[in-house]
Structure formats: C-alpha cells, structure tokens
Coordinates of N, CA and C in Angstrom, one line a residue:
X247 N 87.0 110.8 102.7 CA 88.4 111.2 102.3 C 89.4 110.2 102.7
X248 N 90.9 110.2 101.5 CA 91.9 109.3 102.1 C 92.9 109.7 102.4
X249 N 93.8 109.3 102.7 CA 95.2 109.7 103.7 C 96.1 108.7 102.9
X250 N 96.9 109.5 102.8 CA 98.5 108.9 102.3 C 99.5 109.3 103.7
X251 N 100.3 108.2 103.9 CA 101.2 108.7 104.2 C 102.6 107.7 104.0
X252 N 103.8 108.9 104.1 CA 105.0 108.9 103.6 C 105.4 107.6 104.1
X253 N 106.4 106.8 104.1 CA 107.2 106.0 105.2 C 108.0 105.2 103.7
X254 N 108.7 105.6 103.2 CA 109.6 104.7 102.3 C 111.0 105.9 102.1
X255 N 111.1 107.1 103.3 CA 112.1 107.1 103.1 C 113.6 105.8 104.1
X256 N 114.8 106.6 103.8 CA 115.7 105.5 104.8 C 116.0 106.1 105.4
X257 N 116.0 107.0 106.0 CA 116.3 107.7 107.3 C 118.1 107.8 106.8
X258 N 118.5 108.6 106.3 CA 120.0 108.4 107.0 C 120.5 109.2 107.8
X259 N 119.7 110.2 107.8 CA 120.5 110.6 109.2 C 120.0 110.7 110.9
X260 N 119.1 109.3 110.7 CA 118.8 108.5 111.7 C 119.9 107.5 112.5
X261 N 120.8 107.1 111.3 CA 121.4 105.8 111.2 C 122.0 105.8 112.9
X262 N 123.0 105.0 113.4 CA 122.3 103.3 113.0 C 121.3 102.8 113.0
X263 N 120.3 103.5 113.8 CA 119.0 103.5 114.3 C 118.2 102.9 112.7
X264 N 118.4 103.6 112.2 CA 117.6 102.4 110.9 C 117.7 101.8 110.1
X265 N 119.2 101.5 110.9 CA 119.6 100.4 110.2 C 119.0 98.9 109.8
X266 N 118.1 98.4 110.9 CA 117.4 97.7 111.6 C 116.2 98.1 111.8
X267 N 115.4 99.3 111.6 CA 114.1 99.8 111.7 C 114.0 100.8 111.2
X268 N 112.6 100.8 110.2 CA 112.5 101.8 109.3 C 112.2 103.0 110.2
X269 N 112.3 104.3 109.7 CA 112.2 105.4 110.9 C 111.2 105.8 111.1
X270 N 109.6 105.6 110.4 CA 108.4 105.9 110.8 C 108.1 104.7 112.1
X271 N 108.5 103.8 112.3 CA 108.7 102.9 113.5 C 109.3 103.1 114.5
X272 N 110.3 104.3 114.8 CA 110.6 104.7 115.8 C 110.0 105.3 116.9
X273 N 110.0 104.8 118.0 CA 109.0 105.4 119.2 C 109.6 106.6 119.6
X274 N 108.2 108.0 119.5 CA 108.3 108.6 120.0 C 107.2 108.9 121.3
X275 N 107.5 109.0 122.3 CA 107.0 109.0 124.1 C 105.9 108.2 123.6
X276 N 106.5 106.5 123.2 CA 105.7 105.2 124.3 C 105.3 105.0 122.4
X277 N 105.3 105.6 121.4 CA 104.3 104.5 120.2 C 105.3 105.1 118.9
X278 N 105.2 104.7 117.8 CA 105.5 104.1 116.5 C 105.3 106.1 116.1
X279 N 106.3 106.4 115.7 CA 106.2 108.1 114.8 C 104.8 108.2 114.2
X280 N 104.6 107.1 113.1 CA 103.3 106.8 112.4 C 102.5 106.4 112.9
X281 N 102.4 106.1 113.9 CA 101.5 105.7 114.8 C 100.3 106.9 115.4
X282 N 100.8 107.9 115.5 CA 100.6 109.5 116.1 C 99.9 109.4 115.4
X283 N 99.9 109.9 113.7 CA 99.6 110.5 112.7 C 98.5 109.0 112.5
X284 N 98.2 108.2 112.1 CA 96.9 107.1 111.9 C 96.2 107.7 113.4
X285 N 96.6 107.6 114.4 CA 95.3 107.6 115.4 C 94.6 109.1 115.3
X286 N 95.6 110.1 114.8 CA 94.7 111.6 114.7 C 93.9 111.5 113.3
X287 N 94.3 110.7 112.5 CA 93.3 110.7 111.2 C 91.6 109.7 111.6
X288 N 92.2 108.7 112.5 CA 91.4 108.0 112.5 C 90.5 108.7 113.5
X289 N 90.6 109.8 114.4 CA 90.0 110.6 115.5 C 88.9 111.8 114.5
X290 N 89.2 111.7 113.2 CA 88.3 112.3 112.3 C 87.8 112.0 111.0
X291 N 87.7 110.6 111.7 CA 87.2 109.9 111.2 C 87.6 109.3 109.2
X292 N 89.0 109.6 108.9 CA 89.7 109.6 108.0 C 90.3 108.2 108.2
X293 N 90.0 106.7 107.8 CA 90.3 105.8 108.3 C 91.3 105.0 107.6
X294 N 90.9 105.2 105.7 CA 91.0 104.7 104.4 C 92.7 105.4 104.4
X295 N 93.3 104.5 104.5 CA 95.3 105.2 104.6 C 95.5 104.4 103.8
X296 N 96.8 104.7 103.1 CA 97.5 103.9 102.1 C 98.9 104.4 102.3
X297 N 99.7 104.0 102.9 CA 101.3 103.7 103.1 C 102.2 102.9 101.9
X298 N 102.9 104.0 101.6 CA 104.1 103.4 101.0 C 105.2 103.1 101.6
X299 N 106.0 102.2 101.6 CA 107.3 102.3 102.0 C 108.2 101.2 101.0
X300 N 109.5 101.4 101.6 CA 110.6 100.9 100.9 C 111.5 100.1 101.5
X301 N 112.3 100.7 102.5 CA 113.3 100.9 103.6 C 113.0 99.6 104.0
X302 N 113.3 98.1 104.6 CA 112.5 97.8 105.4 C 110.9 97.7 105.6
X303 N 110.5 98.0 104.3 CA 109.0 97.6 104.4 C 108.0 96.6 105.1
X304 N 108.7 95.4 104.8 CA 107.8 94.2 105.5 C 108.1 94.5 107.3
X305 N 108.3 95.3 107.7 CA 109.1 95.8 108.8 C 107.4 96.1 109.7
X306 N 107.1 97.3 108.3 CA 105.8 98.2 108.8 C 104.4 97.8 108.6
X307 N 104.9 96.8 107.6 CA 103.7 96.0 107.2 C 103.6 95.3 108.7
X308 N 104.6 94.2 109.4 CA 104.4 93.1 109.9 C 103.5 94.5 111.5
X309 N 103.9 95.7 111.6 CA 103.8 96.4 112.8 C 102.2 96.8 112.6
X310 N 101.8 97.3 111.7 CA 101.0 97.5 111.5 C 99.4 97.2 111.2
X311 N 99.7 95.6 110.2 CA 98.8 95.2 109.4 C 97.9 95.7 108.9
X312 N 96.9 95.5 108.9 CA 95.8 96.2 108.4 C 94.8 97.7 108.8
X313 N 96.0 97.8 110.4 CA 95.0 98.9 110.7 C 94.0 98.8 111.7
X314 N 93.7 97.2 111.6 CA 92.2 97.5 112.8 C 92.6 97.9 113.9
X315 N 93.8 98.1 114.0 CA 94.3 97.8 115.6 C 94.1 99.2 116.3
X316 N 94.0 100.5 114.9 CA 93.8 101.4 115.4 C 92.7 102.2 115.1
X317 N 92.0 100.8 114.6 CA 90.5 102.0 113.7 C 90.1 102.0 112.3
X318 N 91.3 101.5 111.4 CA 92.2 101.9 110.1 C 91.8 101.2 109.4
X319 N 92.0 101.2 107.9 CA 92.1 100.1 107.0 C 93.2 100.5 106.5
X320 N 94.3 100.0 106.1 CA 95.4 100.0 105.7 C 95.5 99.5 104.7
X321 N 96.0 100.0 103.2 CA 96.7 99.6 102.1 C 98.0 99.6 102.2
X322 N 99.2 99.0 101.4 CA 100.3 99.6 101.4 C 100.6 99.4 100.0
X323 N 101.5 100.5 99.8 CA 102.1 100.5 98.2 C 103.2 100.0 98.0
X324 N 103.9 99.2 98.0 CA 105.5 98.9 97.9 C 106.6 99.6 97.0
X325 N 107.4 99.9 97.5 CA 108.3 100.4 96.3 C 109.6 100.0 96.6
X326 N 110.4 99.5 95.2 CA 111.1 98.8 95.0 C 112.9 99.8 95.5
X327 N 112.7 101.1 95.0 CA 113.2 102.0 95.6 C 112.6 103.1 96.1
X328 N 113.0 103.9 97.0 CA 112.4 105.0 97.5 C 112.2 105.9 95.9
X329 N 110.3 106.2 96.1 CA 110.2 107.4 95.0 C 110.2 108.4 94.6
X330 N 110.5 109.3 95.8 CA 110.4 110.4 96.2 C 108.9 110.6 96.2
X331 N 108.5 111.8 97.1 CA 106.6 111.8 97.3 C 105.9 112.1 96.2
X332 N 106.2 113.0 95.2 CA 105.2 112.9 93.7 C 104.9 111.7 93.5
X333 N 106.3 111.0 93.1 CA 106.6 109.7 93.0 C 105.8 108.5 93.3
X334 N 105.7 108.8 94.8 CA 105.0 107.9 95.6 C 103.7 107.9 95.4
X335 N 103.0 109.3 95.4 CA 101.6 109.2 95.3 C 101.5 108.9 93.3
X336 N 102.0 109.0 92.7 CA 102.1 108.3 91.5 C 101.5 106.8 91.7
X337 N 102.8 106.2 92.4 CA 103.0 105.1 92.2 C 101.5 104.0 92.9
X338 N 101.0 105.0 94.3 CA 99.6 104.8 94.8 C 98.4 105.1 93.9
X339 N 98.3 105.8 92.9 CA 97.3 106.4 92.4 C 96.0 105.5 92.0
X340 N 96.0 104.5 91.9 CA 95.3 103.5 91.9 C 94.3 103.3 93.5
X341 N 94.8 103.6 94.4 CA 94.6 103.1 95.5 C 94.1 104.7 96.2
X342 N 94.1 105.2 95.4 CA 94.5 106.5 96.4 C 92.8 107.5 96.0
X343 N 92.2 106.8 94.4 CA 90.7 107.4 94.2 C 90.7 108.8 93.5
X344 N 89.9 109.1 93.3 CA 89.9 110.3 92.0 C 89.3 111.9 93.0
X345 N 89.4 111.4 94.8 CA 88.9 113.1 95.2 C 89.9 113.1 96.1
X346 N 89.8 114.4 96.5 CA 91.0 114.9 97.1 C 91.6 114.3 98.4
X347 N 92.4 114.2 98.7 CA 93.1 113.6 99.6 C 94.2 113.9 100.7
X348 N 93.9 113.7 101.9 CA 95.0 114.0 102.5 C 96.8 113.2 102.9
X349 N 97.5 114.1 102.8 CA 99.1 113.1 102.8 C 99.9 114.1 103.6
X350 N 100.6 112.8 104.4 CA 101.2 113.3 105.4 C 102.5 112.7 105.8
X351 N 104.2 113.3 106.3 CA 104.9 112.4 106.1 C 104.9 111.4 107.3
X352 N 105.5 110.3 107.7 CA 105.7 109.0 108.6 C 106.6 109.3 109.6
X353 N 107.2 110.8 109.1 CA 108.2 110.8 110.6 C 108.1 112.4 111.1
X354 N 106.9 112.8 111.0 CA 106.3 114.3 111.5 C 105.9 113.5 113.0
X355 N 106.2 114.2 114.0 CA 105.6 114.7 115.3 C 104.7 115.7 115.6
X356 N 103.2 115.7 115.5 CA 102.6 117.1 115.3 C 101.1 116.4 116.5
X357 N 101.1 115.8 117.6 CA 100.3 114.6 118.3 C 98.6 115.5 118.0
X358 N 98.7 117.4 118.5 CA 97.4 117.8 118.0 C 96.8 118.0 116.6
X359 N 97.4 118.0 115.8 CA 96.9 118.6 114.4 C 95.6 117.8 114.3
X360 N 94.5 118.9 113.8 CA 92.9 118.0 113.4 C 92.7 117.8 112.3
X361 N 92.6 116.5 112.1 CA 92.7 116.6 110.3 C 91.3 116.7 110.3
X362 N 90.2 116.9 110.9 CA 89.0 117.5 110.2 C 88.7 118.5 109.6
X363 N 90.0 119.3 110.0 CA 89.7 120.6 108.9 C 90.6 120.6 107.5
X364 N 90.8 119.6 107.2 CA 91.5 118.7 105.8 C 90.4 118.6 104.9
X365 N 89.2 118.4 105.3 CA 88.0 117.9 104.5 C 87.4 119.0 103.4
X366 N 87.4 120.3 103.8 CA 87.1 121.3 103.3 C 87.3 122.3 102.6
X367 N 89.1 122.2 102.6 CA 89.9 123.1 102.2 C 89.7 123.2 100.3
X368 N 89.6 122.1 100.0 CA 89.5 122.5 98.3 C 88.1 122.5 98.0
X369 N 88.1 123.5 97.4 CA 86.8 124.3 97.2 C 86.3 123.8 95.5
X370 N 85.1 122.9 94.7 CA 84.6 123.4 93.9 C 84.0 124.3 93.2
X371 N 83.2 125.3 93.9 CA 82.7 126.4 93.7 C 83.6 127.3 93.7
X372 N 82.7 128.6 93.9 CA 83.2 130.0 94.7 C 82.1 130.4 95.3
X373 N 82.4 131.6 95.9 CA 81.8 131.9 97.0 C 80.4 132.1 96.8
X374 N 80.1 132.3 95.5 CA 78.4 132.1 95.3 C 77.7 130.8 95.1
X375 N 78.8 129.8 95.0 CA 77.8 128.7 94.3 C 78.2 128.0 93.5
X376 N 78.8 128.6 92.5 CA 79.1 128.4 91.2 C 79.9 127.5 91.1
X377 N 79.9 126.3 90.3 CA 81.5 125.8 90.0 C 82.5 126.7 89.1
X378 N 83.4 126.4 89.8 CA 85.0 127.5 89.4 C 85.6 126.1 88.0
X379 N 86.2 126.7 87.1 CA 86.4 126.2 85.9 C 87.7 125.9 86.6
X380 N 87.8 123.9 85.7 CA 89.3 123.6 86.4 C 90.6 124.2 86.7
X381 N 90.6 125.4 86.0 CA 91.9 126.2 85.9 C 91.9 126.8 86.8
X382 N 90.6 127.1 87.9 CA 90.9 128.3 88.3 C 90.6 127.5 90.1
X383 N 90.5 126.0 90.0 CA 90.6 125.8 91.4 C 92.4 125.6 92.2
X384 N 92.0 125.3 92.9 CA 93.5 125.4 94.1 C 93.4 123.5 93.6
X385 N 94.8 123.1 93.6 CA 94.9 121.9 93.2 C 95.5 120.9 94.8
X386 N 95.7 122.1 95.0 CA 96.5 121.6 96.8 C 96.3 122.8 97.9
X387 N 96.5 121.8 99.0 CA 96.2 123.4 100.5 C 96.9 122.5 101.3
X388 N 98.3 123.6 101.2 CA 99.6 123.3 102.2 C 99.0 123.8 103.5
X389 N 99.9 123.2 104.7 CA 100.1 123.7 105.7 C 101.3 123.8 105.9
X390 N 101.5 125.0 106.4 CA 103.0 125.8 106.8 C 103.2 125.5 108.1
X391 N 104.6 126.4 108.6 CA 104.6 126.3 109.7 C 105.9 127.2 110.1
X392 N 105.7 128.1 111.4 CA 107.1 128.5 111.3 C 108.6 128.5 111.6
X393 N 109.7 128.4 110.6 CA 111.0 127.6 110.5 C 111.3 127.1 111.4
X394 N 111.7 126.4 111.5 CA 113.1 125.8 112.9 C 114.6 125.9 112.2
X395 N 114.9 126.0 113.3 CA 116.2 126.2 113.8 C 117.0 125.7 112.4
X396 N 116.9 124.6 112.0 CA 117.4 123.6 111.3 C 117.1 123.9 109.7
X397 N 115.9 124.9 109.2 CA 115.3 125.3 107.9 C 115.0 126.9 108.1
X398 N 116.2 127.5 108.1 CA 115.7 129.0 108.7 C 115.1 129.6 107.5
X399 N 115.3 129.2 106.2 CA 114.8 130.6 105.3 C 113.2 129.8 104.8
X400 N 113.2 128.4 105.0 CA 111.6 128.4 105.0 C 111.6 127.9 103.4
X401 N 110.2 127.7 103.0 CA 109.7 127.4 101.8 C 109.3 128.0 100.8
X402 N 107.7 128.5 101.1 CA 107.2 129.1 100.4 C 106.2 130.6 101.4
X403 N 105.5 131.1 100.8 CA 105.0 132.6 101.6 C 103.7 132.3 101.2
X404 N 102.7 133.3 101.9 CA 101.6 133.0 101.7 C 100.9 134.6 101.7
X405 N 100.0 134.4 100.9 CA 99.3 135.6 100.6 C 97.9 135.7 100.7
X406 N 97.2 135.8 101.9 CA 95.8 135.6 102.7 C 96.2 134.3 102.3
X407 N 95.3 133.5 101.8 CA 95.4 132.1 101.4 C 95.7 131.3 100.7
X408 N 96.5 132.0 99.6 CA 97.7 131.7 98.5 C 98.7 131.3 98.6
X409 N 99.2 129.9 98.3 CA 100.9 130.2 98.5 C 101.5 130.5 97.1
X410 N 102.7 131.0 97.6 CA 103.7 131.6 97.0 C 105.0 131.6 96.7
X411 N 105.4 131.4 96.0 CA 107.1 130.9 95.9 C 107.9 132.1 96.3
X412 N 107.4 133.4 96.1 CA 108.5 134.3 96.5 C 107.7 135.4 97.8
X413 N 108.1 135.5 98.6 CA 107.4 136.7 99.5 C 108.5 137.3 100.6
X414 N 108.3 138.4 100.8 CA 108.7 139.2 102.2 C 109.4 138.0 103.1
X415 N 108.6 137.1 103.7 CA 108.6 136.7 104.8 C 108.1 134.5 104.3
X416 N 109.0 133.8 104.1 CA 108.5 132.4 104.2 C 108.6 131.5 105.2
X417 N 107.8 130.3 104.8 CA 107.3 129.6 106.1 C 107.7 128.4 105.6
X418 N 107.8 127.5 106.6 CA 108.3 126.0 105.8 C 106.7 125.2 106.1
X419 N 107.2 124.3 105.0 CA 106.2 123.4 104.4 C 106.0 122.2 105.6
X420 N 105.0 121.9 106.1 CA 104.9 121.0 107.6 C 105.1 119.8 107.1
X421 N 105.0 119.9 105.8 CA 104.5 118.0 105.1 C 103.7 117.5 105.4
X422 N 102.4 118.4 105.3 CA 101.2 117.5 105.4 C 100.0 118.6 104.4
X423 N 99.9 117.8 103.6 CA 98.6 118.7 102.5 C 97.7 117.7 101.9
X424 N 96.9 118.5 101.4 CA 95.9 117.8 100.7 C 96.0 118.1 99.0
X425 N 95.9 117.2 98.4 CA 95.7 116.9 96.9 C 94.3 116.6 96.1
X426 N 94.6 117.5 94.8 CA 93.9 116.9 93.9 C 94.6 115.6 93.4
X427 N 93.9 114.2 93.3 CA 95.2 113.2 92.7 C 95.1 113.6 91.4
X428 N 94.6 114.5 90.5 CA 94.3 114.6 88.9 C 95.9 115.4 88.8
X429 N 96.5 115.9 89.9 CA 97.7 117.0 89.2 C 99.1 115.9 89.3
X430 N 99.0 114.4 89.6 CA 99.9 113.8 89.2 C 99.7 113.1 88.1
X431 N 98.8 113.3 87.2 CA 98.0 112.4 86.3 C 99.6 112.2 85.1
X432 N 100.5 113.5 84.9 CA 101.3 113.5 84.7 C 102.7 112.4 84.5
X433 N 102.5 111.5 86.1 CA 103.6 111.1 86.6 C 103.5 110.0 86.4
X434 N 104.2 109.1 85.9 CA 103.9 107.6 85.3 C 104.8 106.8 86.7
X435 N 103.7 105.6 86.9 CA 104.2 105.1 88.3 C 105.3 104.5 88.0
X436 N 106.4 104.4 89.0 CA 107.7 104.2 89.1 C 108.6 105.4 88.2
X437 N 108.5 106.1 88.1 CA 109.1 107.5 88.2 C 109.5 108.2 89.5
X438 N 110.7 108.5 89.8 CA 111.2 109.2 91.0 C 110.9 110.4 91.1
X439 N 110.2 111.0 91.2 CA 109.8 112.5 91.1 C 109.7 113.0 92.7
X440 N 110.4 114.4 93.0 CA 109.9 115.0 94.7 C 108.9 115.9 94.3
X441 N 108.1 116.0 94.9 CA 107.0 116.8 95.5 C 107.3 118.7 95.0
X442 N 108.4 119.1 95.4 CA 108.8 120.3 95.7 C 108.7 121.4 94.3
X443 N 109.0 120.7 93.6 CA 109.2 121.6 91.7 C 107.8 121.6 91.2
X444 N 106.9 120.5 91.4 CA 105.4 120.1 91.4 C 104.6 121.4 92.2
X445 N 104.8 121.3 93.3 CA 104.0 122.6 94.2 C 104.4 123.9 93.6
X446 N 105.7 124.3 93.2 CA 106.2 125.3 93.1 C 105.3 125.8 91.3
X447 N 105.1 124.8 90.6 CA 104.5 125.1 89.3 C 103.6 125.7 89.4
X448 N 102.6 124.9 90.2 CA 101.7 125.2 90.4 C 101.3 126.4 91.2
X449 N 102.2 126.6 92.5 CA 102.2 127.9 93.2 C 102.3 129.2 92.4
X450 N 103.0 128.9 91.3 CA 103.3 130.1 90.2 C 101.8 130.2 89.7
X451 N 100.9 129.2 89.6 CA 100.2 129.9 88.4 C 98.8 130.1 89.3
X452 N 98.9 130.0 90.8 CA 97.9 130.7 91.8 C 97.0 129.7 91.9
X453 N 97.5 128.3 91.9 CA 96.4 127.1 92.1 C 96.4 126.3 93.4
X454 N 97.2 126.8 94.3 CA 97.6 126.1 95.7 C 97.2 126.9 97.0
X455 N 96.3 126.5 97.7 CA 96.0 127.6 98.7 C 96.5 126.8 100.3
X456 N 96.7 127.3 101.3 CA 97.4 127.2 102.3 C 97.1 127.9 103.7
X457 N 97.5 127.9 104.7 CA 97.6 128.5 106.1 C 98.4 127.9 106.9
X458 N 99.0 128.6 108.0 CA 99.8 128.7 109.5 C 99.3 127.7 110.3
X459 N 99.8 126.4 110.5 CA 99.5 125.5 111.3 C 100.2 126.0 112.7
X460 N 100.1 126.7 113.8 CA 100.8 127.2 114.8 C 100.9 126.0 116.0
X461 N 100.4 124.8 115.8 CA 100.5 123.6 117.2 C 102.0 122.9 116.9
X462 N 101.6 122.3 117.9 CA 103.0 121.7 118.2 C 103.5 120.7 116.7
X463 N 104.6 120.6 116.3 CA 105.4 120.0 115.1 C 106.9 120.2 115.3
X464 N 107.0 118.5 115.0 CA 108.7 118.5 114.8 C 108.3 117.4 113.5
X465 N 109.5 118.0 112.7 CA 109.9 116.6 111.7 C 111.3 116.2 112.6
X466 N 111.0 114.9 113.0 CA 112.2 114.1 113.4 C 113.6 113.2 112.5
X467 N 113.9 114.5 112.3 CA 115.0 114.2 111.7 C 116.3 113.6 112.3
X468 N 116.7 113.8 113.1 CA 117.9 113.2 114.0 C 117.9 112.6 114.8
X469 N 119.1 111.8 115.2 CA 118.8 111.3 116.5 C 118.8 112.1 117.7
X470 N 119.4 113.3 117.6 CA 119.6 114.2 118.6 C 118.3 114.5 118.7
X471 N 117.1 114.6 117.9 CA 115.6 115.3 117.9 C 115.1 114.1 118.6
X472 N 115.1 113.1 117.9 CA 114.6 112.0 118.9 C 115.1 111.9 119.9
X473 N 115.9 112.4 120.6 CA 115.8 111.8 122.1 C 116.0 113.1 122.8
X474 N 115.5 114.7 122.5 CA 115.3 115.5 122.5 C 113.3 115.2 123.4
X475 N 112.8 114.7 122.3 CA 111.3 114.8 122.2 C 111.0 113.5 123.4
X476 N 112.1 112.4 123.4 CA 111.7 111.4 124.3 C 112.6 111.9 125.8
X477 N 113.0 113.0 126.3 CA 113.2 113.1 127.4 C 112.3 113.9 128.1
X478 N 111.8 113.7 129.2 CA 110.9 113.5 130.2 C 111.1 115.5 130.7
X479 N 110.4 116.2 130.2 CA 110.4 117.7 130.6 C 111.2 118.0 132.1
X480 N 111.6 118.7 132.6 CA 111.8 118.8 133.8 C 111.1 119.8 135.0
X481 N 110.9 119.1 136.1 CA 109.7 119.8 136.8 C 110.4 120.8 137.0

C-alpha cells in the first residue's frame, strides 16, 4: 500500500510562522508535524509516500529528500498552486498506482494512530467470498473523530460502518482515509477540486465506510495550538 500526504497547503493562520516555513515543517515536541505521520507509516511498514506541496516546496523537499532518513521512499508532486486534496491526489495519480491507498494531512498531530489497520478496510468481496460488483463496494473508509472545540457540529455521522451526511449525532473528519484512486478518475490534473463534495456524493449513495478513531489527534491549526502541544505538561 501507498500513502499520500497533504503538505501544499499555506498555513494562514499559522502566519508569520509560515511565512518562512511551510507548516508541515513546523516542530511539534522536538521533529517536523510530517515527520510524526512518515515515521507511524513507515512503523507499518507503508514506506512508498508521495507528498505534494506548494507553499515553499523546495523547503520540504530540501528537509526531507528522499525518505531514507526515515525508512521511506519519497516522491513529491509539485503544484504550481495549492490544489485543494481531490485536486491534489488528481494531480499525483500517476504516482499514486491503481490500489487503494492511504492519505493523510501534513499538519495532523495524532503520534499513536496505526496505520496497519489501513490495509484492510476496503473490502473486495463480501462476507462470503464473493466479489461485490463495483457499485456496491465502499470507495473510501474515513476516520472520524470526536469534534473539538474549534468544529463543534462535526462532519459527517456514521451508521455501524457507513458514513453519512446527515445523522442524530456527527463526528469530524480526522483527515486521514483511505481511497479507491479510480473515484478521482473524474478529476483532470491541475484542477482545484476539495475533497469534501467528493465524499459527500459518494456518502449519499452508501459507498464510504468509516469508524471512531478515539487516540490522541489535533489538527494544528494555530499558533495558539502549536505552542499549546509544545509546552511541557505540568507536574
């Protein structure tokens, strides 16, 4: 399996802080935001990554290189402007192989998440055996997570293992799932497309399945959150 992950947005409301450095580069307690997220891929053995960025690119390139440093092989996709994530994995599709895949964003803090349980989630068959006719497989398997403070009404809802655009009770989207790449087949590279209208189509027509990631996760969005996460607990 391969790994996408995000890093071409510009952080603005990072600023000034990225102004000078793209924000999956920013250290959180001692290493690189992206940094976290390659060493937990590469801990299950998910090595094959492919990074987009924009912002400051040659930034993450020069930090990074190729990956050995952590296990990795590293591609990067360049984009000339930020493409938003359909977008992006559009614009990677080449790089990114015809089986399912996992993508994740560049400025999530989540240090336990196992991505070995990524490998399994989209199902061929069904429960006897059988192959399930393309219509009737899950094209993606979100992981959720519950709101913060900052996203109180949440995303989508989930129904045993279904997500759902409308429910009782929603959960926000962690930004990290796995893909069929065939459901961007649609998206012609260099098109700006977000992610969000894409899942939700599909959520409507019962093709996306999902669960409650309950470990630790922040998206580091501010600088108030970064230096929230880099002060030192108190005894």
């Amino acid at each position: 399996m391969k790994a996408m992950i995000f890093a071409a947005g510009r952080g603005e409301r990072m600023r000034p802080l990225t102004d000078n450095c793209p924000k999956p580069l920013l250290e959180v307690r001692g290493r690189p935001i992206i940094a976290w997220q390659i060493l937990n891929l590469v801990k299950a053995d998910i090595t094959d990554i492919v990074i987009n960025h924009a912002h400051l690119g040659h930034m993450i390139e020069d930090a990074l290189g190729d990956g050995s440093q952590y296990g990795a092989k590293i591609s990067y996709s360049p984009e000339k402007v930020a493409l938003e994530t359909a977008g992006g994995i559009a614009q990677a599709r080449t790089l990114l192989g015809e089986a399912p895949f996992v993508a994740v964003s560049g400025d999530i803090y989540c240090p336990h998440f196992d991505y070995e349980q990524v490998k399994t989630v989209l199902e061929d068959n069904d429960a006897r055996g059988n192959p399930l006719p393309l219509d009737k497989r899950d094209v993606a398997w979100l992981y959720l997570v519950n709101n913060p403070p900052y996203h109180p009404n949440g995303d989508f809802g989930l129904n045993s293992f279904s997500i759902t655009n409308e429910a009782q009770t929603l959960y926000t989207f962690s930004n990290i799932g796995v893909y069929r790449p065939q459901m961007f087949d649609s998206i012609t590279a260099g098109e700006r497309i977000p992610l969000g209208p894409l899942l939700r189509e599909y959520a409507a027509r019962g093709q996306i399945g999902g669960e409650i990631y309950h470990g630790q996760w922040y998206n580091v969005g501010t600088i108030d959150q970064l230096e929230a996460l880099n002060t030192p607990a108190k005894p």
